[in-house]
Short mmCIF file of N, CA and C in Angstrom, two decimals:
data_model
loop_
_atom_site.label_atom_id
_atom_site.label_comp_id
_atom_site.label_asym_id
_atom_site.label_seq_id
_atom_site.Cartn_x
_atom_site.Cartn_y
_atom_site.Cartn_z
N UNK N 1 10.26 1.10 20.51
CA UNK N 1 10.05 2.53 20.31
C UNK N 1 8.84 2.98 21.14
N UNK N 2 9.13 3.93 21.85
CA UNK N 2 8.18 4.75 22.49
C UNK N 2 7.00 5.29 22.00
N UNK N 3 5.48 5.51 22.17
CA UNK N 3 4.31 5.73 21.55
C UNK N 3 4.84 7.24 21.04
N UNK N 4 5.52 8.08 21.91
CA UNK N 4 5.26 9.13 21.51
C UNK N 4 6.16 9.66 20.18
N UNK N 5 7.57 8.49 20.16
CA UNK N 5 7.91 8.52 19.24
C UNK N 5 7.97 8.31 17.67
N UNK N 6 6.47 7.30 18.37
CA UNK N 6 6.05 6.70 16.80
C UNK N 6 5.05 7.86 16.26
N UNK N 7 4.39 8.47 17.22
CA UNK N 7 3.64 9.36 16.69
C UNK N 7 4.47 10.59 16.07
N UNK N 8 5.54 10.75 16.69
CA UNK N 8 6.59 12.03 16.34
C UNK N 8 6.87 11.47 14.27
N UNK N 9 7.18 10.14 14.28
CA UNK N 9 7.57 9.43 12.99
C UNK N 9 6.43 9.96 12.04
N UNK N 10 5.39 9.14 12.08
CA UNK N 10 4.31 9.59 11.31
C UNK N 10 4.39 10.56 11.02
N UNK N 11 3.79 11.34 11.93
CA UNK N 11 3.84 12.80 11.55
C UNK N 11 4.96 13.62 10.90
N UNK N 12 6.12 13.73 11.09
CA UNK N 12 7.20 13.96 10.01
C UNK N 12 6.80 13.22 8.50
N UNK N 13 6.72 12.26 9.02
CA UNK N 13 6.82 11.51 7.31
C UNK N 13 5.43 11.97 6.42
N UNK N 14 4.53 12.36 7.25
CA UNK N 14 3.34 12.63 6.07
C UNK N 14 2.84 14.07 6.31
N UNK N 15 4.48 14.67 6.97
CA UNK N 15 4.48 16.34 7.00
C UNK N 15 3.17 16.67 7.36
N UNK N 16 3.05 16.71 9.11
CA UNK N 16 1.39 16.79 9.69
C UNK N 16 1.78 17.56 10.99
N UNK N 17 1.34 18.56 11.08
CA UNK N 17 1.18 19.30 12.52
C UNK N 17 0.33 19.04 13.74
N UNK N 18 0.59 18.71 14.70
CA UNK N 18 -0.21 18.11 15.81
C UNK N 18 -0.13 19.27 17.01
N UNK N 19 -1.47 19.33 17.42
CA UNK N 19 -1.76 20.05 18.64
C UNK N 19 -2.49 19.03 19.63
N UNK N 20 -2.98 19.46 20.93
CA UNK N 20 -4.00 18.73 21.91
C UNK N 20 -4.60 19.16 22.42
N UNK N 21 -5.81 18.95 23.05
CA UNK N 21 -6.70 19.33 23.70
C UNK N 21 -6.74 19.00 24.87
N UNK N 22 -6.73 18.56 26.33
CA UNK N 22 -6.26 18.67 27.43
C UNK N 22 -7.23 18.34 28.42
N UNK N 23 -7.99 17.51 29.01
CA UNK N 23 -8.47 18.29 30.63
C UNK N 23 -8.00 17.02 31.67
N UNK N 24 -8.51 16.00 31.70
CA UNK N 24 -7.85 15.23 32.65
C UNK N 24 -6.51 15.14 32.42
N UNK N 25 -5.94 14.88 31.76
CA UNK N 25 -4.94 14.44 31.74
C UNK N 25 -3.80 15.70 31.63
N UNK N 26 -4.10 16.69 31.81
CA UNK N 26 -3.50 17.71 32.21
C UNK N 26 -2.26 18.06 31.45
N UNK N 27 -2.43 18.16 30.00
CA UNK N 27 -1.13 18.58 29.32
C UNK N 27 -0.05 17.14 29.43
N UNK N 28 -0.52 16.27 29.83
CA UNK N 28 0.75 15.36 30.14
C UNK N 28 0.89 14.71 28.68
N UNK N 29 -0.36 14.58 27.55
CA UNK N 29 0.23 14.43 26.57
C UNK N 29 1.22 15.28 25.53
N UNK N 30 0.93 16.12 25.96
CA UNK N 30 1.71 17.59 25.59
C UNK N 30 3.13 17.08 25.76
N UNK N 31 3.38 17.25 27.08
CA UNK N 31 4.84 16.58 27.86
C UNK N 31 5.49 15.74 27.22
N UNK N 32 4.36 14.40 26.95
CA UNK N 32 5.20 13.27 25.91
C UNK N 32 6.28 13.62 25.13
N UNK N 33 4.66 14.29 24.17
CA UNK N 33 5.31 14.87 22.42
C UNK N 33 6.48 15.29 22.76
N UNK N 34 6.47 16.76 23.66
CA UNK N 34 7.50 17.50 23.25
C UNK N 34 9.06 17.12 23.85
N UNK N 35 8.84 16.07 24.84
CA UNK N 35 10.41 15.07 25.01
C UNK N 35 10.80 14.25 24.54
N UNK N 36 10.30 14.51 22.77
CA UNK N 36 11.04 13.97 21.38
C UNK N 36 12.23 15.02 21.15
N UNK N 37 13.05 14.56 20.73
CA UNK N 37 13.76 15.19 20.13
C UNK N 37 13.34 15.98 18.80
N UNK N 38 13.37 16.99 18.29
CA UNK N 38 12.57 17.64 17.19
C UNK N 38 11.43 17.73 16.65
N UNK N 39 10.63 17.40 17.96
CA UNK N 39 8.97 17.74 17.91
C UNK N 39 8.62 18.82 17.59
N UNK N 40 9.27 19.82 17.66
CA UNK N 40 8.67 21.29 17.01
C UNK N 40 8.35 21.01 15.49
N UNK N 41 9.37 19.96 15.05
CA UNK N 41 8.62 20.25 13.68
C UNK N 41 7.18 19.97 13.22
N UNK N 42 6.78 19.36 14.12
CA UNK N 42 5.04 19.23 14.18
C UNK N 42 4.09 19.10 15.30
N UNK N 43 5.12 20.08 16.50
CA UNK N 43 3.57 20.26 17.62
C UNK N 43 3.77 21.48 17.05
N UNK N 44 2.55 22.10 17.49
CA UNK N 44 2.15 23.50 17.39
C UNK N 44 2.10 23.77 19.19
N UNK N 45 1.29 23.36 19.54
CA UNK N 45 0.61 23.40 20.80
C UNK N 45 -0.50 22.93 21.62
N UNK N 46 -0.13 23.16 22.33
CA UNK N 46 -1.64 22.19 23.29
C UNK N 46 -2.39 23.49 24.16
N UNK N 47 -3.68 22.97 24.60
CA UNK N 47 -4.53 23.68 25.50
C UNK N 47 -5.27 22.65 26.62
N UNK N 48 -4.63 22.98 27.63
CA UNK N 48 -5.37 22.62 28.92
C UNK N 48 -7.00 22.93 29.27
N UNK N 49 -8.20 22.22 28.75
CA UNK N 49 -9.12 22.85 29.20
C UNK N 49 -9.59 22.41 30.24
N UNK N 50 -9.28 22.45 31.24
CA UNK N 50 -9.73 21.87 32.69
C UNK N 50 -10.82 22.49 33.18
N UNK N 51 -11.76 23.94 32.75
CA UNK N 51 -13.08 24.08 33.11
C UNK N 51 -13.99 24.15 31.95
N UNK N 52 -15.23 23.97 31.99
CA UNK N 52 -15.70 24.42 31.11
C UNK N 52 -15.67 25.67 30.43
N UNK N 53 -15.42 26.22 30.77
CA UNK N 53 -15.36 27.82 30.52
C UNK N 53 -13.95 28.04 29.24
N UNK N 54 -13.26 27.25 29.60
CA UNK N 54 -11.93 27.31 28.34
C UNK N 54 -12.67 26.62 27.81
N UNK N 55 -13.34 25.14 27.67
CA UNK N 55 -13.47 24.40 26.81
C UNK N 55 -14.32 25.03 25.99
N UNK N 56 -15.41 25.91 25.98
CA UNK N 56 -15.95 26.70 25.27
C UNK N 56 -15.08 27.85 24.70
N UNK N 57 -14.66 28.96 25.66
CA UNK N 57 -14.05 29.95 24.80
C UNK N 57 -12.82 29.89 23.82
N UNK N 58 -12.13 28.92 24.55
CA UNK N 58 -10.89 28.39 23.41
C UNK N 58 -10.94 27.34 22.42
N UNK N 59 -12.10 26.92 22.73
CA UNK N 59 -11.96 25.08 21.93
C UNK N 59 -13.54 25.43 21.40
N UNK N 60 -14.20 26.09 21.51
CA UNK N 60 -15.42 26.38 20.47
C UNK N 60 -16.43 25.24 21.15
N UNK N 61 -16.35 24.71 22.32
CA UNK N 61 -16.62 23.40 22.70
C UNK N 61 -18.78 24.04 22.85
N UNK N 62 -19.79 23.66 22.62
CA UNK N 62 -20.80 24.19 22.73
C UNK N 62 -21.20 24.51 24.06
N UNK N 63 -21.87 25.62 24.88
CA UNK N 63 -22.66 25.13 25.88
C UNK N 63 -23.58 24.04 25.92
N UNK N 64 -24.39 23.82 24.61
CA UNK N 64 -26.04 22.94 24.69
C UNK N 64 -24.81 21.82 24.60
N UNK N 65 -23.79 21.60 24.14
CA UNK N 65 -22.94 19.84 24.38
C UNK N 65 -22.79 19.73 25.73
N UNK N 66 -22.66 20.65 26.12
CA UNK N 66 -22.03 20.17 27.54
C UNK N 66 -23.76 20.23 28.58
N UNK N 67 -24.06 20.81 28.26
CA UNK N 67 -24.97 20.48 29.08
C UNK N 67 -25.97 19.65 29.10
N UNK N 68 -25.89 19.29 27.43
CA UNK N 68 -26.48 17.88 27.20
C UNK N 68 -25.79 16.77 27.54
N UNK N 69 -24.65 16.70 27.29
CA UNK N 69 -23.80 15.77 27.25
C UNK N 69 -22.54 15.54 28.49
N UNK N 70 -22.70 16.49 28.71
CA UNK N 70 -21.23 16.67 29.64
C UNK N 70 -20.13 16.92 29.54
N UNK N 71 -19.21 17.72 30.38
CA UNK N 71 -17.87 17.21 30.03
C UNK N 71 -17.15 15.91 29.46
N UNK N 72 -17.74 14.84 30.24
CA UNK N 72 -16.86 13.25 29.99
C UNK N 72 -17.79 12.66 28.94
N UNK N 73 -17.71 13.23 27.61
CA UNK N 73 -18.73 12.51 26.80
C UNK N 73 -17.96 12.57 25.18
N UNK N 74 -18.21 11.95 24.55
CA UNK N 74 -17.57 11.33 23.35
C UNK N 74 -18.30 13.18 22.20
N UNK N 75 -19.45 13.71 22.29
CA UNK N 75 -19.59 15.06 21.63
C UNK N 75 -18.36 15.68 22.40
N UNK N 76 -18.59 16.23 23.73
CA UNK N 76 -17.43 16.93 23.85
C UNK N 76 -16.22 16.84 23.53
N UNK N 77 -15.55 15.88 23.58
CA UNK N 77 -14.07 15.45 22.85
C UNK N 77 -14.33 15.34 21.46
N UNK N 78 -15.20 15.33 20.77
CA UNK N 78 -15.37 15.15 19.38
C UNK N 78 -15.29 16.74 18.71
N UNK N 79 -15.77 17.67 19.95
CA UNK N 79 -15.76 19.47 19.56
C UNK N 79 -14.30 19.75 20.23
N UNK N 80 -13.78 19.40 21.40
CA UNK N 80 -12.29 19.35 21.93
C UNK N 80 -11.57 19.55 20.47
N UNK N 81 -11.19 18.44 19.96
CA UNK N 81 -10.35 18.17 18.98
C UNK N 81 -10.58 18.85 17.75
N UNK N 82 -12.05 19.10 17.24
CA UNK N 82 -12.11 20.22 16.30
C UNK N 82 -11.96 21.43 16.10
N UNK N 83 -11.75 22.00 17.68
CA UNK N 83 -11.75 23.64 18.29
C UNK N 83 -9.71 23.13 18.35
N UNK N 84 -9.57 22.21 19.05
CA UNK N 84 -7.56 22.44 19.09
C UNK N 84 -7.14 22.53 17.44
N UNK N 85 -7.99 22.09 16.46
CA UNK N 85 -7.36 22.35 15.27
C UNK N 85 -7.01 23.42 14.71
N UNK N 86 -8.40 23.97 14.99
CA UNK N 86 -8.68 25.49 14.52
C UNK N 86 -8.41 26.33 15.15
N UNK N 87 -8.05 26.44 16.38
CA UNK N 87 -7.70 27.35 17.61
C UNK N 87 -6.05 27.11 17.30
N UNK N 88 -5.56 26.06 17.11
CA UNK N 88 -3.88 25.69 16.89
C UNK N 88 -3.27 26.13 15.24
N UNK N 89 -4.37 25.66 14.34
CA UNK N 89 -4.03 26.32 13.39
C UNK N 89 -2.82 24.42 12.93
N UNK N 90 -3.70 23.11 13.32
CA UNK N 90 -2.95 22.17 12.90
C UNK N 90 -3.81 20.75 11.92
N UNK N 91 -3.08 19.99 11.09
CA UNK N 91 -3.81 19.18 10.64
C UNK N 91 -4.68 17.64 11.76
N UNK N 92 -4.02 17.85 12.41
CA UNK N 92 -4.01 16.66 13.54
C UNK N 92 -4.58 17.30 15.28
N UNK N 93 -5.28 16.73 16.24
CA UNK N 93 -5.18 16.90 16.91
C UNK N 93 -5.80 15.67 18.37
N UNK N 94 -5.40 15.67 19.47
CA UNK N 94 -5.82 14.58 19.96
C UNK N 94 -6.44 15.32 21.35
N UNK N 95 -7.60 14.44 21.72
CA UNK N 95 -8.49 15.40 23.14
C UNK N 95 -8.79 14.59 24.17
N UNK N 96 -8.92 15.18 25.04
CA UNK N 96 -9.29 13.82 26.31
C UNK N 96 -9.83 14.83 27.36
N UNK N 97 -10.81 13.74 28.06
CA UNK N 97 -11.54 15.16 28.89
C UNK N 97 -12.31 13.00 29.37
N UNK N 98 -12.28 13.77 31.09
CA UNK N 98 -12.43 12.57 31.99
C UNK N 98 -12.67 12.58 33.29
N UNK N 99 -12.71 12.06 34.43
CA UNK N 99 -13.02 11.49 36.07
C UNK N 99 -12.02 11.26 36.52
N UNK N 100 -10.84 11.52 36.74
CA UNK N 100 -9.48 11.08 37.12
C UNK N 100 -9.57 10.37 38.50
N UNK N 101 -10.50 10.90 38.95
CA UNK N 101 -10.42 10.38 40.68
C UNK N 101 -9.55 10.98 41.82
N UNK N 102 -9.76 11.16 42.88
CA UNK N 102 -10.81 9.99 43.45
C UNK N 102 -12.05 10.21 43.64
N UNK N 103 -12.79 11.28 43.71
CA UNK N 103 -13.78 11.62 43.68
C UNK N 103 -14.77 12.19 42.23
N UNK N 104 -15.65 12.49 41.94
CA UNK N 104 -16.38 12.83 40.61
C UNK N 104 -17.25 11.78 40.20
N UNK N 105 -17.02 10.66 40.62
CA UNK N 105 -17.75 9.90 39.56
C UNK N 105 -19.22 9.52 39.82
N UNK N 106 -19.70 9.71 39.07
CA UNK N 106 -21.55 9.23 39.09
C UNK N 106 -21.97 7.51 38.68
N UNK N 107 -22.83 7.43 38.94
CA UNK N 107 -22.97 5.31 38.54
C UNK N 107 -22.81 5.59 36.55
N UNK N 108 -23.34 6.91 36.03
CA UNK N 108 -23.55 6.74 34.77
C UNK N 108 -21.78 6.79 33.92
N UNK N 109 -20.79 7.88 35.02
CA UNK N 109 -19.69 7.81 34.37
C UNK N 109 -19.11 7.73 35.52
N UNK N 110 -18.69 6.65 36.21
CA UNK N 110 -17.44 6.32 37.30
C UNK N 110 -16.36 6.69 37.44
N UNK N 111 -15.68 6.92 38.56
CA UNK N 111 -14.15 7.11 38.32
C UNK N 111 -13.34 6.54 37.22
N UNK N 112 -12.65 7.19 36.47
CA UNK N 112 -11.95 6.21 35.85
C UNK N 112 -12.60 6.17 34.50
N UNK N 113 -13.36 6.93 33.88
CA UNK N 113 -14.24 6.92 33.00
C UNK N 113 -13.32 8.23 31.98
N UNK N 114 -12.96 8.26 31.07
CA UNK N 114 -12.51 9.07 30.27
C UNK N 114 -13.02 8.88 28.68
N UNK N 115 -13.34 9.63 27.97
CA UNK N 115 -13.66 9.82 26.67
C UNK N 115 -12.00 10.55 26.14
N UNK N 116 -11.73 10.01 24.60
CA UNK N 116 -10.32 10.41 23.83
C UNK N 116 -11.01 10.41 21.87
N UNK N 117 -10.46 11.38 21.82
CA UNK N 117 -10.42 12.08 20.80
C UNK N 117 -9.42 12.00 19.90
N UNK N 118 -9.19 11.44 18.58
CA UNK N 118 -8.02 11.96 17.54
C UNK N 118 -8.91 12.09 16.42
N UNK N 119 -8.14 13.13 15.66
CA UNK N 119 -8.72 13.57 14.13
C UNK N 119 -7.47 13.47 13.15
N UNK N 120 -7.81 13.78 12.44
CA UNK N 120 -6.81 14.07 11.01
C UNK N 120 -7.76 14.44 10.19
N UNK N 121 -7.53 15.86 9.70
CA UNK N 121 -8.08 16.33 8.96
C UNK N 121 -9.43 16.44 9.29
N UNK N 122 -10.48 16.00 8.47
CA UNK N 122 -11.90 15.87 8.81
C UNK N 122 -12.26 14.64 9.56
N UNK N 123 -11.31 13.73 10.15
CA UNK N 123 -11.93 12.47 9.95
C UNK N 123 -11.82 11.79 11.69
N UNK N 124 -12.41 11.70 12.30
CA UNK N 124 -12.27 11.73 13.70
C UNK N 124 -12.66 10.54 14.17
N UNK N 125 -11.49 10.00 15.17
CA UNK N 125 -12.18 8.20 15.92
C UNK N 125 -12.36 8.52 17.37
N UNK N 126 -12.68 8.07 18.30
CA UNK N 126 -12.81 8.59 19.58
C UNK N 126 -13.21 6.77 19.99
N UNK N 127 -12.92 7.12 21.66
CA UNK N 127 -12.89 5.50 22.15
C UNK N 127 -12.97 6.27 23.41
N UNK N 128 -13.56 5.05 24.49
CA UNK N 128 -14.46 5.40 25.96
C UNK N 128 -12.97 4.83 26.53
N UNK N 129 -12.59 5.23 27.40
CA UNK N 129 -11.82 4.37 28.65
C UNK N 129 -12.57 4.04 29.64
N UNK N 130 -12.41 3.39 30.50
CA UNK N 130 -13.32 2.64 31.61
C UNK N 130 -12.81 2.02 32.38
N UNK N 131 -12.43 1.91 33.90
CA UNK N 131 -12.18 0.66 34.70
C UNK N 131 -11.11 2.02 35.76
N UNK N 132 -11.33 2.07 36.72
CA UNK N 132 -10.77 2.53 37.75
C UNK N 132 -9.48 2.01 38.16
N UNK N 133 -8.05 2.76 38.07
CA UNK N 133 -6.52 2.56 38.45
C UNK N 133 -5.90 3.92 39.13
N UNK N 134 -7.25 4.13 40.14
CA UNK N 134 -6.25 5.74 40.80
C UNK N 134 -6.29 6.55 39.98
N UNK N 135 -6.67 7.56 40.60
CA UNK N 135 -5.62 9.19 39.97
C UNK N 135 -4.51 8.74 38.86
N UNK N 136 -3.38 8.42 39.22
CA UNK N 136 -2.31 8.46 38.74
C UNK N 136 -2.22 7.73 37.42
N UNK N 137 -3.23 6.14 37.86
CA UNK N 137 -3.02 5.49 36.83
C UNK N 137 -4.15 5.26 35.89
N UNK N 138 -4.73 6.18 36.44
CA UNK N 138 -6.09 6.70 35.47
C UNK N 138 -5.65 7.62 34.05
N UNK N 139 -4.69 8.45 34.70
CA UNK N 139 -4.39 9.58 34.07
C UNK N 139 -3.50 9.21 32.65
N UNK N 140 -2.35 7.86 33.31
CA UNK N 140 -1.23 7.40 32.46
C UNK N 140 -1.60 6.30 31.22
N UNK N 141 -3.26 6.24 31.74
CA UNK N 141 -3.28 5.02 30.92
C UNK N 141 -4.25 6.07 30.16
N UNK N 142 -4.81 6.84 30.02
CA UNK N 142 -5.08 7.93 29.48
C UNK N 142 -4.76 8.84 28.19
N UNK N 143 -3.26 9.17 28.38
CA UNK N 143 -2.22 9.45 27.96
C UNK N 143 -1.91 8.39 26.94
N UNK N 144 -1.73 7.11 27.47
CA UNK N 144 -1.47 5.69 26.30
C UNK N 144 -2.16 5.38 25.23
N UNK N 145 -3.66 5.62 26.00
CA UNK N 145 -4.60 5.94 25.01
C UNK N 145 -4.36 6.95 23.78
N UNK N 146 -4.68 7.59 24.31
CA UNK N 146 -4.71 9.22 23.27
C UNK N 146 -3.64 8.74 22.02
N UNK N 147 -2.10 8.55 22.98
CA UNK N 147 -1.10 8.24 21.27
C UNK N 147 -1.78 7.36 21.02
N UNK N 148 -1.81 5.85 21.38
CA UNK N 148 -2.18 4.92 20.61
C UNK N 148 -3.39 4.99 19.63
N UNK N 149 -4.52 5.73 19.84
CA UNK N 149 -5.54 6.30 19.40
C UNK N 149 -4.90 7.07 18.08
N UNK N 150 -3.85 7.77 18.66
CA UNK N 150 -3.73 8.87 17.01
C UNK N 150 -2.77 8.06 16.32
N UNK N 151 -1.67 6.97 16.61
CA UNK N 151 -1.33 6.03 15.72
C UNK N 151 -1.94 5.56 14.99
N UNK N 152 -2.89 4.88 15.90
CA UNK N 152 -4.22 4.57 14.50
C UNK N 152 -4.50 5.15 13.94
N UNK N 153 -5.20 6.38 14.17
CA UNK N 153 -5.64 7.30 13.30
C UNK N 153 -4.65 7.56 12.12
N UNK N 154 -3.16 7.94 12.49
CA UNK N 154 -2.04 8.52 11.32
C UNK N 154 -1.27 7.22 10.59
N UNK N 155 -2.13 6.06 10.72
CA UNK N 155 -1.45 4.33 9.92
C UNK N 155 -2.31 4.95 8.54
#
């Protein structure tokens, strides 16, 4: 079974609405979800925040986080995922915000460096990615993350 399908399972079975939060990985977890068969019954929606400027006005994301912290930092995806709840109007939500490559990366967060976000309810886990695989396979292993991340979270 497919990650995105196991996450589609859960969520039916413990009647849970899921939204996402978006920036590297560009809606592609979005994509997953919704090429379940009867995912409407618990996406709501996703938000792409690919500048700062959404990640604040739509996702409640702070200025002083980001400028303390950064975009690619475990606060920001920790406010990501609390702003897609409340902005989505869902019990669940999963965030990712990252360095995709090929260019961006600093010695402190390298290419290939992504912070991921899942909540349920009040209760939020987040995990660093790390290790450089391209653009492409930066992005996909990204994506793997995030479900596998909210599996855990919804066991």
């Amino acid at each position: 079974m497919k990650l995105e399908e196991k996450v589609g399972e859960l969520l039916k079975a413990k009647k849970l609405s899921l939204s996402t939060a978006e920036s590297c990985t560009g809606g592609g977890i979005a994509a997953l979800i919704t090429s379940v068969p009867g995912s409407s019954e618990y996406f709501n929606g996703s938000i792409v925040a690919y500048s700062n400027e959404i990640k604040m006005s739509l996702l409640h994301v702070s200025a002083e986080t980001l400028e303390k912290h950064g975009a690619v930092s475990r606060e920001t995806v920790t406010e990501m995922v609390k702003g897609a709840m409340k902005t989505l109007k869902t019990d669940c939500a999963v965030a990712t915000s990252g360095i995709a490559g090929p260019g961006g990366g600093t010695p402190e967060k390298p290419v290939g460096t992504v912070w991921i976000a899942a909540a349920y309810k009040n209760e939020i886990v987040t995990m660093k990615q790390e290790g450089d695989e391209g653009r492409k396979g930066n992005v996909e292993k990204a994506i793997q993350n995030a479900l596998l991340l909210l599996c855990e979270k919804l066991k």
